[in-house]
Coordinates of C-alpha atoms in Angstrom, one line a residue:
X1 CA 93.0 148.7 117.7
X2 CA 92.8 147.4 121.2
X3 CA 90.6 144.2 122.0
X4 CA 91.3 144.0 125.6
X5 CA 94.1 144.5 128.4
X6 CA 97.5 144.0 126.8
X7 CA 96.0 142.6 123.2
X8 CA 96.2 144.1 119.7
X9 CA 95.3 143.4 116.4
X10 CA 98.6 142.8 113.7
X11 CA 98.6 142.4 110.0
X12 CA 100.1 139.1 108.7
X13 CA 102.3 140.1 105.6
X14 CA 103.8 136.9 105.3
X15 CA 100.8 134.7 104.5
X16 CA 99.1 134.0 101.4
X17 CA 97.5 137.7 101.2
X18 CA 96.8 140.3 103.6
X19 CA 95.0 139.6 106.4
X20 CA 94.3 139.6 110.7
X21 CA 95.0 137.5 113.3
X22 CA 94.8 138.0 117.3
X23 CA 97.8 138.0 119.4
X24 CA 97.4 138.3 123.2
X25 CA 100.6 139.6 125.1
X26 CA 101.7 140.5 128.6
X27 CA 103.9 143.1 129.6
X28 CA 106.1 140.9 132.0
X29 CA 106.5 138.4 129.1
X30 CA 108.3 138.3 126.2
X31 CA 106.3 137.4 123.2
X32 CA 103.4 136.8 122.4
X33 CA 100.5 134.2 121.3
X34 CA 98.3 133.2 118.5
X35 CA 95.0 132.7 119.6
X36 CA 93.8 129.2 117.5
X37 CA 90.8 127.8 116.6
X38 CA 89.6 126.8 120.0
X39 CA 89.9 130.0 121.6
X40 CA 88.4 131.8 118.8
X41 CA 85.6 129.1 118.5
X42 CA 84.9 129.5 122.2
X43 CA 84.8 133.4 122.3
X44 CA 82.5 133.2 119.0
X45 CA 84.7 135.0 117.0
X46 CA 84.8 132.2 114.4
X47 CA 82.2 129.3 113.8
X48 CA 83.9 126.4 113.7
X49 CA 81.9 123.5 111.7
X50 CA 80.9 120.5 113.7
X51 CA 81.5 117.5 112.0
X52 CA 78.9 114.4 112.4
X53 CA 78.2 112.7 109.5
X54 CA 80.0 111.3 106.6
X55 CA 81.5 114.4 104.8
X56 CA 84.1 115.6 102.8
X57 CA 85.2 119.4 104.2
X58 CA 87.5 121.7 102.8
X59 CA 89.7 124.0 105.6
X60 CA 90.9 127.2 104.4
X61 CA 93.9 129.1 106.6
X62 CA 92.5 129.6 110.2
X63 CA 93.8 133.4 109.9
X64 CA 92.4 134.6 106.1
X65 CA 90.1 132.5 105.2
X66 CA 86.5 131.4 105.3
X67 CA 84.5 132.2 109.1
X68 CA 84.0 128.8 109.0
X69 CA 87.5 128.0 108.8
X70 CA 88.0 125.2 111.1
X71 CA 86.5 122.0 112.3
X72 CA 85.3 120.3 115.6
X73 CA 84.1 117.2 116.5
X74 CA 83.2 115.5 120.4
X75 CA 84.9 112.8 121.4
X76 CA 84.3 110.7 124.6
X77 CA 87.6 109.9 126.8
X78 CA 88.8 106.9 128.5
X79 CA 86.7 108.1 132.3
X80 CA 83.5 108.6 129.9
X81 CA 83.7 112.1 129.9
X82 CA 84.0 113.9 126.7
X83 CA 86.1 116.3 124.7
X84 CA 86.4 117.9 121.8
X85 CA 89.0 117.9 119.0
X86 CA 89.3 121.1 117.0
X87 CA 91.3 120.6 112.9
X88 CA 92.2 124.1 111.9
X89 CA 94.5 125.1 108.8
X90 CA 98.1 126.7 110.1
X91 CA 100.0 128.6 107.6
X92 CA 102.7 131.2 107.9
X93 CA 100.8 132.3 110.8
X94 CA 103.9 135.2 112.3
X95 CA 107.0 134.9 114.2
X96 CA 105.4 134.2 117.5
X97 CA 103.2 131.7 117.7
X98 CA 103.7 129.6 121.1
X99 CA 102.4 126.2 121.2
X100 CA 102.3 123.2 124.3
X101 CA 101.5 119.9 125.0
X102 CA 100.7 118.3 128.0
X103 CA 103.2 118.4 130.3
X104 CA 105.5 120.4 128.1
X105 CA 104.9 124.0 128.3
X106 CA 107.7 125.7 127.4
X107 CA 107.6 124.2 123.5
X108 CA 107.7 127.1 121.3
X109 CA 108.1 128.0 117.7
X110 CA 110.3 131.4 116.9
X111 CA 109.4 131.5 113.4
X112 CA 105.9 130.7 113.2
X113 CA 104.3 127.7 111.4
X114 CA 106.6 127.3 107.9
X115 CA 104.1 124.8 106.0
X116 CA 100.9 124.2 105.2
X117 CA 99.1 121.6 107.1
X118 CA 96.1 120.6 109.4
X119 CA 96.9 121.1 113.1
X120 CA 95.2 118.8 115.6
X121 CA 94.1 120.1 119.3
X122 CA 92.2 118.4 121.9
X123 CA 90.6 120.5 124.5
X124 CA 89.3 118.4 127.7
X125 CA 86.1 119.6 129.8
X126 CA 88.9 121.3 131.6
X127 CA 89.4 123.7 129.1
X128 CA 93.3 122.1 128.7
X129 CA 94.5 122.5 125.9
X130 CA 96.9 119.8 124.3
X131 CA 98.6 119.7 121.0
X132 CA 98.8 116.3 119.0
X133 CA 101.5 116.2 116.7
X134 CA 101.4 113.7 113.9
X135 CA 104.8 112.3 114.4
X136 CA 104.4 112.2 118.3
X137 CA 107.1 114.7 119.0
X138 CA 106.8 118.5 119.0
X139 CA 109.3 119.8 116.7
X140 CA 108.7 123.3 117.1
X141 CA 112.0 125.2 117.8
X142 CA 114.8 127.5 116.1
X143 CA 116.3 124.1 114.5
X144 CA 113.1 123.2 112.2
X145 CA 112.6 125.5 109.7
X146 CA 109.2 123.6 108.6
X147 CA 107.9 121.4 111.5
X148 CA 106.0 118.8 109.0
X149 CA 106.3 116.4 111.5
X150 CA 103.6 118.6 113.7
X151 CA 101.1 119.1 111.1
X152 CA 98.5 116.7 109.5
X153 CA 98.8 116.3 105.4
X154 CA 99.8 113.9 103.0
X155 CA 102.6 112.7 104.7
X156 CA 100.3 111.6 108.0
X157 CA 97.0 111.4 106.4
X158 CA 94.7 109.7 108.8
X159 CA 93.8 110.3 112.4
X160 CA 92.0 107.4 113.0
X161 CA 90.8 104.7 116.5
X162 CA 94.0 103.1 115.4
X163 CA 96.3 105.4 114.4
X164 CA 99.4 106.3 116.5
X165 CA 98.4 108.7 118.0
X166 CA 94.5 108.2 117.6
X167 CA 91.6 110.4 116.7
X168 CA 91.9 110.6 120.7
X169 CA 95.2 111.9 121.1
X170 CA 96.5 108.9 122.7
X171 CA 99.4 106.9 121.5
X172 CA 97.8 103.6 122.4
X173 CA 94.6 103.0 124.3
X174 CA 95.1 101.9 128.4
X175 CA 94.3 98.4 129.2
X176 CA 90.5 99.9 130.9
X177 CA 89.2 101.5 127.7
X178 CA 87.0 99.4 125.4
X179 CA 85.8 101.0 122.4
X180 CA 82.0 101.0 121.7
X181 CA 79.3 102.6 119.1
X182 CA 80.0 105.8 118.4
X183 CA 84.1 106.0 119.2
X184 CA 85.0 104.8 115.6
X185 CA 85.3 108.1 114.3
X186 CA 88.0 108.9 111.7
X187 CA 89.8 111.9 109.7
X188 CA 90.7 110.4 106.9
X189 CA 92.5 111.2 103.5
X190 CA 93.9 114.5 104.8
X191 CA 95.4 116.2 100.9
X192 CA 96.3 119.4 99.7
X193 CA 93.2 121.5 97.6
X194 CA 94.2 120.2 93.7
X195 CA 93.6 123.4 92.4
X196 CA 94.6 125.2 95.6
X197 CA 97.6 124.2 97.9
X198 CA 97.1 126.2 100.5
X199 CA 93.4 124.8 101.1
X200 CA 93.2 121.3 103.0
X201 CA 90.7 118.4 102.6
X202 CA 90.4 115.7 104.8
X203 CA 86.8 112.9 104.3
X204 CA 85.2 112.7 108.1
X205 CA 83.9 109.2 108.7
X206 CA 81.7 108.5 111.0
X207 CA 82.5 104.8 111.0
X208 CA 85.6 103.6 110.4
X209 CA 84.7 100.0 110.6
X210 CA 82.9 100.1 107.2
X211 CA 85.0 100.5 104.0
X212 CA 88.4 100.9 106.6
X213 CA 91.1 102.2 104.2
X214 CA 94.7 101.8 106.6
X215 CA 96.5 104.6 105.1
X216 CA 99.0 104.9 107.9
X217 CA 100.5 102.6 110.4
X218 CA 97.9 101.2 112.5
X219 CA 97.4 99.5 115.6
X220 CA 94.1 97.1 116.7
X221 CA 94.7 96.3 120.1
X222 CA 92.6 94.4 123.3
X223 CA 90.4 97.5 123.0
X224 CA 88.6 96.5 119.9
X225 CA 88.4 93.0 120.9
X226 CA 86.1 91.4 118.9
X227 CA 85.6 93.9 116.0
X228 CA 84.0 93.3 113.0
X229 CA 85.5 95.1 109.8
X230 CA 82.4 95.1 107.0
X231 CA 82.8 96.4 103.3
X232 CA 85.9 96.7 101.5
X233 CA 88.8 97.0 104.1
X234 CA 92.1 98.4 102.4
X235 CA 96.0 98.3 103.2
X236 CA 97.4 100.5 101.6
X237 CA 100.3 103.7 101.0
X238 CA 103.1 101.6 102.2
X239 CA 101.7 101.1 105.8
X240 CA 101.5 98.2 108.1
X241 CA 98.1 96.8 110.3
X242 CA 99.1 95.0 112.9
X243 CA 96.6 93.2 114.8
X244 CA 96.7 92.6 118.7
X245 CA 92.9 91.0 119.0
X246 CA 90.3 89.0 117.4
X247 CA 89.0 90.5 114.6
X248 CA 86.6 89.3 112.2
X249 CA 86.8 90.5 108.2
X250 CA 83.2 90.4 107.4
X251 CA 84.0 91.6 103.9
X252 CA 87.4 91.5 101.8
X253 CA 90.7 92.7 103.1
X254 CA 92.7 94.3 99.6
X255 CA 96.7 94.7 101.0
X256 CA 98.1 96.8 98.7
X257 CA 101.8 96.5 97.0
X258 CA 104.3 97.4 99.7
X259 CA 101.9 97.6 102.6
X260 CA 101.9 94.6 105.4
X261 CA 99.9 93.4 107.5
X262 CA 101.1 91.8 111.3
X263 CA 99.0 89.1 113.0
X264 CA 100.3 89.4 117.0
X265 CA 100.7 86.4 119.1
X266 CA 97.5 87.5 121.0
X267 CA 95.6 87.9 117.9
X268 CA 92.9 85.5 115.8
X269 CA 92.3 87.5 112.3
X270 CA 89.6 85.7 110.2
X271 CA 89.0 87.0 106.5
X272 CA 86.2 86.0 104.4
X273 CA 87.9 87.2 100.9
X274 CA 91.6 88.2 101.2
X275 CA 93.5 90.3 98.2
X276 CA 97.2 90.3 98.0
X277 CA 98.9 92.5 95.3
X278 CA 102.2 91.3 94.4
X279 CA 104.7 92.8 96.9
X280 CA 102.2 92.6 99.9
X281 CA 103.2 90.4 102.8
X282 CA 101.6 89.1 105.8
X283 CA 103.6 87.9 109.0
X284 CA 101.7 85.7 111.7
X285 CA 102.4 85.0 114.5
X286 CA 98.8 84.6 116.1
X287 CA 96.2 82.7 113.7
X288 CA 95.0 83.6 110.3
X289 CA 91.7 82.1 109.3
X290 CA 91.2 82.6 105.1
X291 CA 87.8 81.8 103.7
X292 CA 89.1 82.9 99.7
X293 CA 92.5 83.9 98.9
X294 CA 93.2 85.8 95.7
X295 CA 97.0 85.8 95.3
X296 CA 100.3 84.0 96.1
X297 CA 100.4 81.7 99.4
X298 CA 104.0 82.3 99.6
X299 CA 103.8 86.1 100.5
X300 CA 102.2 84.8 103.9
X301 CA 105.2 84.2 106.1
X302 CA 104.4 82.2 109.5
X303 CA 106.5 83.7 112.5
X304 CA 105.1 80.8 115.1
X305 CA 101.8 81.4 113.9
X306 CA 99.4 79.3 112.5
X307 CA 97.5 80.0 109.2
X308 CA 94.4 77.5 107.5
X309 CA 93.2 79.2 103.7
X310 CA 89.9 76.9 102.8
X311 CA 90.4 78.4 98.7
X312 CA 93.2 79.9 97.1
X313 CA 92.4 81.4 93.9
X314 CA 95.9 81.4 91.5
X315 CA 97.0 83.4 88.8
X316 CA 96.4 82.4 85.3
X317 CA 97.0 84.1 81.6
X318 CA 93.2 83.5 80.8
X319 CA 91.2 85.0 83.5
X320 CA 94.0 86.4 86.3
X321 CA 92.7 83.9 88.3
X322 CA 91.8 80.3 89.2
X323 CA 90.2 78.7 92.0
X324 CA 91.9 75.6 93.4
X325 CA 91.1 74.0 96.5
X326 CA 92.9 73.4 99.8
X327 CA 92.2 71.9 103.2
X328 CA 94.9 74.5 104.7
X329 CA 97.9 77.5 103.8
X330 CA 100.7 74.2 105.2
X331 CA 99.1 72.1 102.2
X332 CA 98.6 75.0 99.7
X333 CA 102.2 75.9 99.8
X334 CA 103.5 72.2 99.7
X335 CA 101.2 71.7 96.4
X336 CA 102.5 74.3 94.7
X337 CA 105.8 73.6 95.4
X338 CA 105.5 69.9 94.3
X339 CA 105.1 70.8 90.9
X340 CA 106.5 68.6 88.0
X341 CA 108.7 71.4 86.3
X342 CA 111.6 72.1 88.5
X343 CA 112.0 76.0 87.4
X344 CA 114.9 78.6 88.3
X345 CA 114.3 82.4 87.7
X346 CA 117.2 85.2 87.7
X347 CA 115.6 89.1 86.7
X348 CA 118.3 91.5 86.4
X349 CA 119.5 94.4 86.8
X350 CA 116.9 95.7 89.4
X351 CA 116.1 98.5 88.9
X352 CA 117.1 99.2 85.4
X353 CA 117.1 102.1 82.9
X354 CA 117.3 100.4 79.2
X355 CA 116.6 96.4 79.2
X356 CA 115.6 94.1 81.8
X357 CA 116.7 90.4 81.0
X358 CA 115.0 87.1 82.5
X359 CA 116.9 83.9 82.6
X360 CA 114.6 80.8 83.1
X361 CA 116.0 77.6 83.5
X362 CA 113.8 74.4 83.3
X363 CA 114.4 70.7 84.3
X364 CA 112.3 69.9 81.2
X365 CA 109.9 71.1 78.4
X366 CA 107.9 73.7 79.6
X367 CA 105.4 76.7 78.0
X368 CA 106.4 80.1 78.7
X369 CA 104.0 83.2 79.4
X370 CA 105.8 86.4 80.6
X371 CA 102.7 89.2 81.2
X372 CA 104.1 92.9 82.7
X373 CA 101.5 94.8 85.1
X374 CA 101.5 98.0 86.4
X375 CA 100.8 99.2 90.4
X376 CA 97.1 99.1 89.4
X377 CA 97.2 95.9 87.9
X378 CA 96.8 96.7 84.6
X379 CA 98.9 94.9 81.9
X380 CA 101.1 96.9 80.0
X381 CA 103.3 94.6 78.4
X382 CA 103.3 90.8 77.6
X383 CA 106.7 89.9 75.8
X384 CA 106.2 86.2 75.6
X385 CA 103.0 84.6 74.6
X386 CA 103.3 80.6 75.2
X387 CA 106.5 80.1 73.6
X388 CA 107.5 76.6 74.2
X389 CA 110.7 75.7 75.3
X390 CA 112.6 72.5 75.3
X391 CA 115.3 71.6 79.0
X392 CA 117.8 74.2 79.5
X393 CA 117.5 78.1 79.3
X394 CA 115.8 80.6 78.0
X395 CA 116.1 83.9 78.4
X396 CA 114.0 87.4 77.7
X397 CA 115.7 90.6 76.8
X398 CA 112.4 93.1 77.5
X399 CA 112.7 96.9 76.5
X400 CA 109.7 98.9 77.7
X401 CA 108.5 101.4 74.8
X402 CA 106.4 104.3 76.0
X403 CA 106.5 103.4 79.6
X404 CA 107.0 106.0 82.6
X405 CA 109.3 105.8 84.9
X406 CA 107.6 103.5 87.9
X407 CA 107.6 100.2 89.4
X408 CA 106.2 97.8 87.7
X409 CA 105.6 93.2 88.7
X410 CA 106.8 90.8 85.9
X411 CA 104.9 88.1 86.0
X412 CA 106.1 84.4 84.6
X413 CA 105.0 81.3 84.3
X414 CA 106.4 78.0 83.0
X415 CA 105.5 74.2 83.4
X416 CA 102.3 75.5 85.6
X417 CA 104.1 77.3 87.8
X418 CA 103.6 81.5 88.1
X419 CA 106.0 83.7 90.3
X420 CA 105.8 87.6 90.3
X421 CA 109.0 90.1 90.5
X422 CA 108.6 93.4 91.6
X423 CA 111.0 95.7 89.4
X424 CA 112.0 99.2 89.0
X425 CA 112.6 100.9 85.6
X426 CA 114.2 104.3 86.0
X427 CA 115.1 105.3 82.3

């Protein structure tokens, strides 16, 4: 069935069910090409669904599913004019889709797209068309049988001001662009369908400065100068912020276990309530202004930088947490560590399958507590229970009963003092 010079309509057999998709050809070219979402938007062939407000969409496959099958959104550029960024769902689309970036036209895939994922394209006023791959490279070629790298999932779930590469497209913002009202748009929490695979969700925000969850690496550079995060900002999946400008934490700031954060030289990060789950860190090498801190002082390393914490809140048996007050992180950490009870800790073997032992050795007497909490924080175990103990050592022989293989932070105190030890029990 002919739909113009040189263009047919073929059945995909290899997708998730039978179904069409357009392929335009010419006769003094080899192969052919998949028309995407823009194309198809832009000829109204499909509808794609503009996103503007805070929303949760799902994306079925560009080629078989829904009309509405794909999603757009405008975007203003760096020389204030505007484009438009167009989220479709690629799939075992046929052998011949060709794709390009800027200034790499000749990128192509011979096998078609092997996974499922969101692909990203931005389309200028110019009607160029560029692709922007989630790992910065194109990997299309006859030596990646899957290209993951290209597509937008769980494994790169965010496409965010401060992503690498941004909502945008670009890999970091030019020295001239200043970010106002309006440019904080985000994709955020790209996932697979739970009761469907081959369906993608992704939560559109409209403003990622409110409730900011950091689920990939992220950059805030001299184009946010001065930006004010409000509501519950979040660290988190293993990731890193790094901060390269003033920024003000109107809220709290919740760095998850495993995920850092990076004060630059150039950088002044004030926080009115910061969270640090054991295993966090934060390196500074700028300033870091702390109204409340809820966690260990320690796991704040200074690189050159300078860091003042007005209350640290400690960990306690009773409540999780004390407040105690300090004129500054330099004092806080100088306190703590001129503690009566001169304690040394060994945990081994880390990770560990059957029994995890802890050696404690104390200068004096000193009260025990060992508590045993999960990623979430919840306690799951709590071997010792203020067992008192006279100069010497004392250990723990702890054999988790009923728990899954995960990690898990043993937390001990003695004489007043409380450290944490990440741990990994693989049974």
């Amino acid at each position: 069935q002919e739909i113009g010079p040189n263009g047919h309509i073929a059945v995909d057999r290899d997708g998730p069910g039978v179904g069409y998709h357009v392929m335009a050809a010419r006769e003094n070219r080899g192969g052919s090409q998949t028309l995407a979402a823009f194309e198809r938007d832009n000829w109204g062939w499909i509808d794609c669904l503009t996103l503007a407000r805070d929303t949760t969409v799902e994306i079925k496959d560009l080629y078989t599913g829904a009309s509405s099958n794909c999603v757009k959104l405008r975007l203003r550029d760096e020389d204030t004019s505007f484009s438009r960024l167009y989220l479709s769902n690629h799939q075992h689309v046929g052998p011949f889709d060709t794709l390009r970036t800027e200034g790499c036209y000749g990128v192509r895939s011979d096998h078609g797209l092997m996974t499922t994922g969101l692909l990203a394209s931005r389309v200028s006023n110019y009607r160029t068309v560029a692709i922007i791959p989630a790992d910065n490279r194109i990997d299309l070629g006859l030596t990646s049988a899957t290209y993951d790298g290209d597509m937008f999932g769980p494994q790169s779930p965010q496409l965010t001001p401060w992503t690498t590469p941004s909502i945008q497209g670009y890999l970091r913002h030019s020295d001239r662009h200043v970010l106002t009202d309006g440019d904080f748009v985000a994709i955020d929490n790209i996932r697979y369908h739970e009761a469907d695979p081959s369906v993608m969700v992704l939560d559109f925000r409209s403003d990622f400065r409110h409730n900011s969850t950091f689920r990939s690496d992220s950059r805030i550079g001299p184009e946010s100068s001065g930006v004010t995060l409000s509501g519950e900002a979040v660290v988190t999946n293993g990731s890193q912020l790094e901060t390269a400008t003033d920024i003000n934490v109107a809220g709290s700031l919740t760095v998850r276990t495993g995920s850092s954060v990076f004060v630059g030289s150039q950088s002044t990060l004030a926080i009115s309530d910061l969270h640090m789950e054991p295993g966090a860190t934060i390196v500074v090498k700028g300033v870091l202004e702390i109204q409340d801190l809820f966690g260990d002082p320690d796991d704040i390393r200074t690189a050159g930088g300078a860091v003042s914490i007005s209350h640290v809140h400690e960990l306690t048996q009773a409540t999780g947490f004390a407040e105690a007050d300090y004129p500054g992180g330099d004092t806080a950490r100088a306190d703590l560590e001129d503690a009566d009870t001169d304690i040394s800790l060994n945990v081994y073997p880390n990770p560990f399958s059957t029994t995890l032992f802890v050696d404690i050795t104390t200068e004096s007497s000193a009260t025990i507590d060992v508590h045993v909490f999960d990623v979430l924080g919840r306690l799951v175990a709590q071997p010792v229970r203020g067992e008192s103990t006279s100069a010497g050592s004392f250990q723990l022989a702890w054999n988790p009963r009923g728990l899954s293989r995960a990690t898990y932070f043993v937390r001990i105190t003695a004489g007043g003092r409380t450290k944490v030890v990440p741990v990994t029990y693989a049974p």
